[in-house]
Structures are given as C-alpha cells and as structure tokens.
Coordinates of C-alpha atoms in Angstrom, one line a residue:
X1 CA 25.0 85.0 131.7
X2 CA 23.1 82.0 130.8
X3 CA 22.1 82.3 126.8
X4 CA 18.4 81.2 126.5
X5 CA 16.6 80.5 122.7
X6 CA 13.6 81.4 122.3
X7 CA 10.7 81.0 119.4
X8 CA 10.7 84.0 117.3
X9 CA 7.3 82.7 115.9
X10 CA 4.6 80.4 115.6
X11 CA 2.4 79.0 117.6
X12 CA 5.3 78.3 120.5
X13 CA 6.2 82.0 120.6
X14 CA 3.5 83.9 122.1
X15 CA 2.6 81.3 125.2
X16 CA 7.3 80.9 125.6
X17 CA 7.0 84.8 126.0
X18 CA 4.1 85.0 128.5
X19 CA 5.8 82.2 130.6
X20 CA 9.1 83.5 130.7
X21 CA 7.4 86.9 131.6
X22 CA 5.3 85.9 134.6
X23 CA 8.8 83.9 135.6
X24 CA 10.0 87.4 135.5
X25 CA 12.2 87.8 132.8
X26 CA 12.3 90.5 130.1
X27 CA 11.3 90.0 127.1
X28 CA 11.2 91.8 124.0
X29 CA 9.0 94.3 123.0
X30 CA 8.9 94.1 118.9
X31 CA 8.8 91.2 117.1
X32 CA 11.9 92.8 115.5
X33 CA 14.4 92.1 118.3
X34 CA 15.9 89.2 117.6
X35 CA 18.4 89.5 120.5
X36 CA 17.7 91.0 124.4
X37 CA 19.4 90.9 127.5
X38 CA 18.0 91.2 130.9
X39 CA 20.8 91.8 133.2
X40 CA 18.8 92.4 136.7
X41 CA 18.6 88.5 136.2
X42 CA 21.8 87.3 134.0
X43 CA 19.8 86.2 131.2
X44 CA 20.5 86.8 127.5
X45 CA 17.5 85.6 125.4
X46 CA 18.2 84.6 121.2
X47 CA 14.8 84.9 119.1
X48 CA 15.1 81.9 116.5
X49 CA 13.1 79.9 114.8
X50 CA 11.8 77.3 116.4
X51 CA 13.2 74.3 114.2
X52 CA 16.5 75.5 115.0
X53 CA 17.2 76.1 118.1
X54 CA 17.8 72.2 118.9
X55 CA 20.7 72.9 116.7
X56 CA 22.0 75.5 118.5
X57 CA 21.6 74.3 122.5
X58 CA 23.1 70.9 120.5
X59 CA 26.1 73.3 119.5
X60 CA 26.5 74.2 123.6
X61 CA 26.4 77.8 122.0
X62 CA 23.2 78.5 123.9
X63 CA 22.9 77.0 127.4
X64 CA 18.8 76.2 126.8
X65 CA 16.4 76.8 124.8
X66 CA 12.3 76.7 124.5
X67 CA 10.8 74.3 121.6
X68 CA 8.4 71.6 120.9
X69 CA 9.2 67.8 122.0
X70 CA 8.4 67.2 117.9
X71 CA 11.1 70.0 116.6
X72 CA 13.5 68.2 119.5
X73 CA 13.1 65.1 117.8
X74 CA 12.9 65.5 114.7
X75 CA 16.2 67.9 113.7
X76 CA 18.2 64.5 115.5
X77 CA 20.1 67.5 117.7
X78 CA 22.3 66.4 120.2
X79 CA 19.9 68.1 122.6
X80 CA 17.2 66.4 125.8
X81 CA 14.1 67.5 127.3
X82 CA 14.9 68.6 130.8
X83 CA 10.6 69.9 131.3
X84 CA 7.6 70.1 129.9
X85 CA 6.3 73.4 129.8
X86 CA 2.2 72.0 129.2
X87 CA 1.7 74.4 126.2
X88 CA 1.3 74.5 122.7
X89 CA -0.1 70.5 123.1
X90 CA -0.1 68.4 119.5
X91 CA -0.6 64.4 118.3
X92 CA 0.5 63.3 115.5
X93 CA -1.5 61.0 113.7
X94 CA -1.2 58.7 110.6
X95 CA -4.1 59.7 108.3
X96 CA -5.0 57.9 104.7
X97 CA -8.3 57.9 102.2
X98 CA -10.8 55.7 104.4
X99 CA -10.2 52.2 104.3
X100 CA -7.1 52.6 103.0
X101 CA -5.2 51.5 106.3
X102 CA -6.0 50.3 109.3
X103 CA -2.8 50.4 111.5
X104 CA 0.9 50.6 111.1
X105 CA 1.6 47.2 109.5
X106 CA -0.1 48.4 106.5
X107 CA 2.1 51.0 106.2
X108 CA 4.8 48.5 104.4
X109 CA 5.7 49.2 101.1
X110 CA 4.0 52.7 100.9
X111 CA 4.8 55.9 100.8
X112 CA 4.4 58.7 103.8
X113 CA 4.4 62.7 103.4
X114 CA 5.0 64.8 106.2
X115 CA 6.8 67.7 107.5
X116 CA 8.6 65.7 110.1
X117 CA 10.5 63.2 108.5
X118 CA 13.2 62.7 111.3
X119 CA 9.9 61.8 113.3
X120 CA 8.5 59.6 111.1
X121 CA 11.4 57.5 109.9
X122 CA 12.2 56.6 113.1
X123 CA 8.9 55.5 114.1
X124 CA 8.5 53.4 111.0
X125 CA 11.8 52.3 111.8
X126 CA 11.1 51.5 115.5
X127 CA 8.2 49.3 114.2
X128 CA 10.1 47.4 111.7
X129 CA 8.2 49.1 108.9
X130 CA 9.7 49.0 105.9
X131 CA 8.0 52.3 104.0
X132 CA 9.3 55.5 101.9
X133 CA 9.0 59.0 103.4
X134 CA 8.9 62.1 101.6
X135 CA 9.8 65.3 103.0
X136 CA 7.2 68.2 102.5
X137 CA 6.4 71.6 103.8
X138 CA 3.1 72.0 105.4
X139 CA -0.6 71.3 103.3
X140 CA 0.3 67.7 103.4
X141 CA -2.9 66.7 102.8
X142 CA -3.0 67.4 99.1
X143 CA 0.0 64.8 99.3
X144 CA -2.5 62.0 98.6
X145 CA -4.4 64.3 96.2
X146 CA -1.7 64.7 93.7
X147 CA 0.0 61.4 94.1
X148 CA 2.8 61.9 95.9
X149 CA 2.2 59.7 98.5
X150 CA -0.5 57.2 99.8
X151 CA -0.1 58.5 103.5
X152 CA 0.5 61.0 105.8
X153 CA 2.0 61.9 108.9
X154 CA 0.8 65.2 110.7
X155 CA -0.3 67.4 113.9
X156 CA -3.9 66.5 114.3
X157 CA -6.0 68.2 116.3
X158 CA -10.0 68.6 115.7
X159 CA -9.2 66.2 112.8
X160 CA -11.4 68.7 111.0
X161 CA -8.7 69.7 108.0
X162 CA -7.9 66.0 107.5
X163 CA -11.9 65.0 107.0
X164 CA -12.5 68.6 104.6
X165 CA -9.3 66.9 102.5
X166 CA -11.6 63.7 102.6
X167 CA -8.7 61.6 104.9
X168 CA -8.8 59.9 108.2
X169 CA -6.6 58.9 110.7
X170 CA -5.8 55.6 111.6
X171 CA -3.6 53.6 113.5
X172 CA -2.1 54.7 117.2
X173 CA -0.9 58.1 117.4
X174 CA 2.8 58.5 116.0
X175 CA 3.7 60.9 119.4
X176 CA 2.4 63.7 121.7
X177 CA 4.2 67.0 121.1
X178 CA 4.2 70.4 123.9
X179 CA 6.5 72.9 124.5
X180 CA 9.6 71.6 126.4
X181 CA 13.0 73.3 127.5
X182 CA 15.8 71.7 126.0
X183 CA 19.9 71.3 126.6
X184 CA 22.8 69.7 125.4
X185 CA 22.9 66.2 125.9
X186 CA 25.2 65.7 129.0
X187 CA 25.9 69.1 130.0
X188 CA 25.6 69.8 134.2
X189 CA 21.3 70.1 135.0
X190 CA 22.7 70.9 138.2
X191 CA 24.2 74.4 137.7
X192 CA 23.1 77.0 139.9
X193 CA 21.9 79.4 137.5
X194 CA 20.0 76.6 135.5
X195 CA 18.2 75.4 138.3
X196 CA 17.1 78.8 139.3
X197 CA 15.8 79.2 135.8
X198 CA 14.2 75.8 136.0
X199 CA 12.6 76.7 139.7
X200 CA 10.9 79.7 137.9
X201 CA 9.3 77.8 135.0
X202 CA 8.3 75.4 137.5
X203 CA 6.6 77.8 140.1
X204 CA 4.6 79.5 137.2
X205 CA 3.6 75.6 136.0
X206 CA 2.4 74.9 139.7
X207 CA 0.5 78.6 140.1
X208 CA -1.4 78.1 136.4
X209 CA -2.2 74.5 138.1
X210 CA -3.1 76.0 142.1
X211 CA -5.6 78.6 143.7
X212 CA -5.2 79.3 147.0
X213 CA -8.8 78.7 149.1
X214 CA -9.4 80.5 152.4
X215 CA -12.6 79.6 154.2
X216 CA -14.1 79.6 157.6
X217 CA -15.7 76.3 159.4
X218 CA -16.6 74.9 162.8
X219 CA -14.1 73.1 164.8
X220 CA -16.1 70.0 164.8
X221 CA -16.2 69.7 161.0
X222 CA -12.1 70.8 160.8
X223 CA -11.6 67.3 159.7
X224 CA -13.9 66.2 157.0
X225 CA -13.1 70.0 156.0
X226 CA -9.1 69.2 155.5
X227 CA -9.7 65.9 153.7
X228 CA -11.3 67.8 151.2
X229 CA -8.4 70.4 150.9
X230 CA -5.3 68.5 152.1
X231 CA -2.7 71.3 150.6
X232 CA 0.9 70.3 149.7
X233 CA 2.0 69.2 153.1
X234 CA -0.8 70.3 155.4
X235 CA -3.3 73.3 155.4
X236 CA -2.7 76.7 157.8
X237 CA -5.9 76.6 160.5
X238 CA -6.0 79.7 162.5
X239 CA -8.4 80.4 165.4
X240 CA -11.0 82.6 165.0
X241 CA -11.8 85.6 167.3
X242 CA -15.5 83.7 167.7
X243 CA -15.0 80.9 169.6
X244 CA -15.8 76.9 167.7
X245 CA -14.8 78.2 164.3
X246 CA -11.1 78.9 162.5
X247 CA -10.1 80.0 159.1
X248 CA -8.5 77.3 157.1
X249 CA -5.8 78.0 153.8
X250 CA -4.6 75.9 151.4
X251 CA -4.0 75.2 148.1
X252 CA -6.1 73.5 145.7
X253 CA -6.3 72.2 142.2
X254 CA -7.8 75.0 139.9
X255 CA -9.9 72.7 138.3
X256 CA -11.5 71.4 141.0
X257 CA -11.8 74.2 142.9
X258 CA -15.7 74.8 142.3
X259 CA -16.5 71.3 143.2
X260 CA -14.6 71.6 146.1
X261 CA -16.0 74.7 147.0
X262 CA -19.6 73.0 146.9
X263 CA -18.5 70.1 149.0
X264 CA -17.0 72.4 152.0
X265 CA -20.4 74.6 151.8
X266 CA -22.4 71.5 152.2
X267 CA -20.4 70.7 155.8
X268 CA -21.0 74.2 156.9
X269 CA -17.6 76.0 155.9
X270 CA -18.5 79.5 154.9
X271 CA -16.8 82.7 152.9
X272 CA -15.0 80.6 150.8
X273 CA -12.9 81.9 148.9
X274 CA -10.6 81.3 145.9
X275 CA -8.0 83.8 145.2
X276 CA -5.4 83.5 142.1
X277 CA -1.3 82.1 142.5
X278 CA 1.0 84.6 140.4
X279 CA 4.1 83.2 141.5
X280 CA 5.7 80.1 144.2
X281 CA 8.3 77.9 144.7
X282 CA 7.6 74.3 146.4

C-alpha cells in the first residue's frame, strides 16, 4: 500500500481532504482518526500535523505526503515538491514600522521575527544579508511592539492585520506558498502506484480548471466557432438531424466560459451550454 500524510488541521486540511475525496479516496470521518486505510485503492492515509510531515516522507516512512511549499522548506527535510496542488495560496512578505525599511539591503544588521525561520535565514542568506532571526510562534506582529525585533517575516494576505498592528510591508516578497505533494528526495516518481495517485490529483486539478461546452451552430460559421473553443486537441462536431447546422463539444477554461459563451452567441451558435467536469485524465 502506498502510505500517504495528510494535514490533520489547519488551513491545508479541509481543501487536502476534499481533493483527495473527489480523486476518490477515503477519507476519514472524525477529526479523531488519525490513521485510515482505503483498501479498494491500496492507500493508507497518516493524519499529522502539517509541519511534520516533511519529516516523515524525508524519513521514506511515508511514500508522500500533502503540505505547504513553506512547511517543505522551512523544516530543511530531505523531501521535493513533485505538484502543486493550487490551494491554500500565501506570500510572505517583509513588513516593518513605515519608513523603517525600504528593501532587503536594509535589513543588515537587524533583527527579523517570524514563525519560519528555516525560510527566512536562507533568504537573508541567499541575499548576502547579514541579519539576526528570531524564532516565534504566530502574533508576530507584536514582535516590533515589545522590542524583540525591528522586523518581520510573515504570510500576508489582505495586509489588513499588519496595518491594524500599525506595520507595512516592504521589499519583494520573501516566497509564494500553496499546497504541494511532497517525497523523498531521490526516491522513483515513476512507480506505478505513484503515478496513478499523481494522475488523480491531476485530473481533479484540470476539471476545477475545465467545463465542458456543448452548442449548436451553422456550418458556415464551424470555423470562427472552433477558434473560439479549440479544446485540448480538437473539438467533437457532430451533424445535426437539420441539415447546415452540427453540435460542437469541447472543453473550455471555467473562467472564461461566459465570455466565450457571449462570443459564440454573437456568430449565431445557439443552446449553449456549460456543464460541470467531476473527474478526467488527459
């Protein structure tokens, strides 16, 4: 069975467990479970916390695991990112009382509080910087406050915490975080039963992306009507029992649908559709 880590809570948890769901996995039922197996598929899955499980796929205990591109980084694991799963999106961001700082060179000397000191280190590090960081866990912002540090280093959002705490950022952003499957550095991406796994993550990433759009046009318009919906490789065009029109699928990008949608109207393509992907492999 391949062994799969999972976040057992936080902000990565909820959104890990939907995905893996519509992939069709099981998951667990009560937050309680900290341990499930779903043998129609071969799958064990470990609940952990997220900060850990780098640690563990590093360990080759667990084949893979689900966690955030920061948490990957910053425990220094002997882990990769093999995808990006496009949730659970962060940036983190230098902030600092206003006119404090303007950009990483004045940064030297000083002293930097954050919860993600494997993170930061190395990106003062990176840039030559020569500053102090300070471990701390979470409300960093009354860091500065107190006097432990003249800077910070945290997930910024709306920005509107850091502004209430009278800060602001500064500087080009530190990283961007998201969800992200992870495995030991070096061990075989090409095993069967990971690359089915993978495949499955994938084809729930590409039908969150994709609707599929049915609609009827004239023949003479077919082509101005396929450059608007090209598909993956090609749409399906099917003849219709009324002679000079055909029905026309394909797949299209969610977010453009509606403009699309408007487009084919205004060539004369009628009962357009849109119609929800659950599941597909490409």
């Amino acid at each position: 069975m391949l062994r799969i880590a999972v976040p057992n809570k936080g902000s990565l948890s909820g959104p890990a467990a939907d995905m893996l769901h519509e992939a069709g996995y099981q998951q667990r039922r009560e937050s309680k479970e900290l341990r499930i197996v779903d043998p129609e598929n071969q799958v064990e899955f470990f609940y952990l916390r997220p900060r850990d499980i780098a640690i563990y796929v590093a360990s080759g205990r667990l084949d893979m695991g689900i966690t955030g591109r920061d948490l990957l980084i910053d425990s220094g694991a002997d882990a990769e990112e093999i995808l990006p799963l496009g949730f659970a999106r962060s940036t983190f961001r230098f902030a600092a009382k206003p006119n404090t700082a303007n950009g990483i060179q004045d940064l030297k000397g000083k002293t930097v509080a954050t919860s993600y000191e494997g993170i930061v280190a190395g990106h003062l590090a990176d840039s030559g910087i020569d500053a102090s960081v300070v471990h701390l866990d979470g409300a960093v912002e009354t860091a500065i406050e107190l006097g432990v540090a003249e800077v910070i280093a945290d997930v910024v959002e709306t920005g509107t915490s850091l502004r209430n705490a009278g800060l602001e950022v500064f500087g080009e952003p530190i990283m961007k975080s998201e969800a992200v499957v992870i495995r030991r550095t070096g061990a075989d991406t090409e095993e069967p039963k990971v690359q089915q796994f993978l495949r499955r993550l994938q084809g729930v990433l590409v039908a969150r992306t994709y609707v599929m759009m049915d609609y009827d046009c004239r023949v003479e318009q077919l082509e101005k009507a396929v450059a608007l919906t090209p598909g993956l490789e090609s749409p399906t065009v099917s003849p219709l029992h009324n002679e000079g029109w055909v029905a026309v699928r394909a797949m299209v990008p969610a977010k453009e649908a509606q403009r699309i949608m408007d487009d084919l109207y205004a060539i004369g393509a009628r009962a357009i559709l849109t119609t929800a992907i659950h599941a597909c492999r490409l």
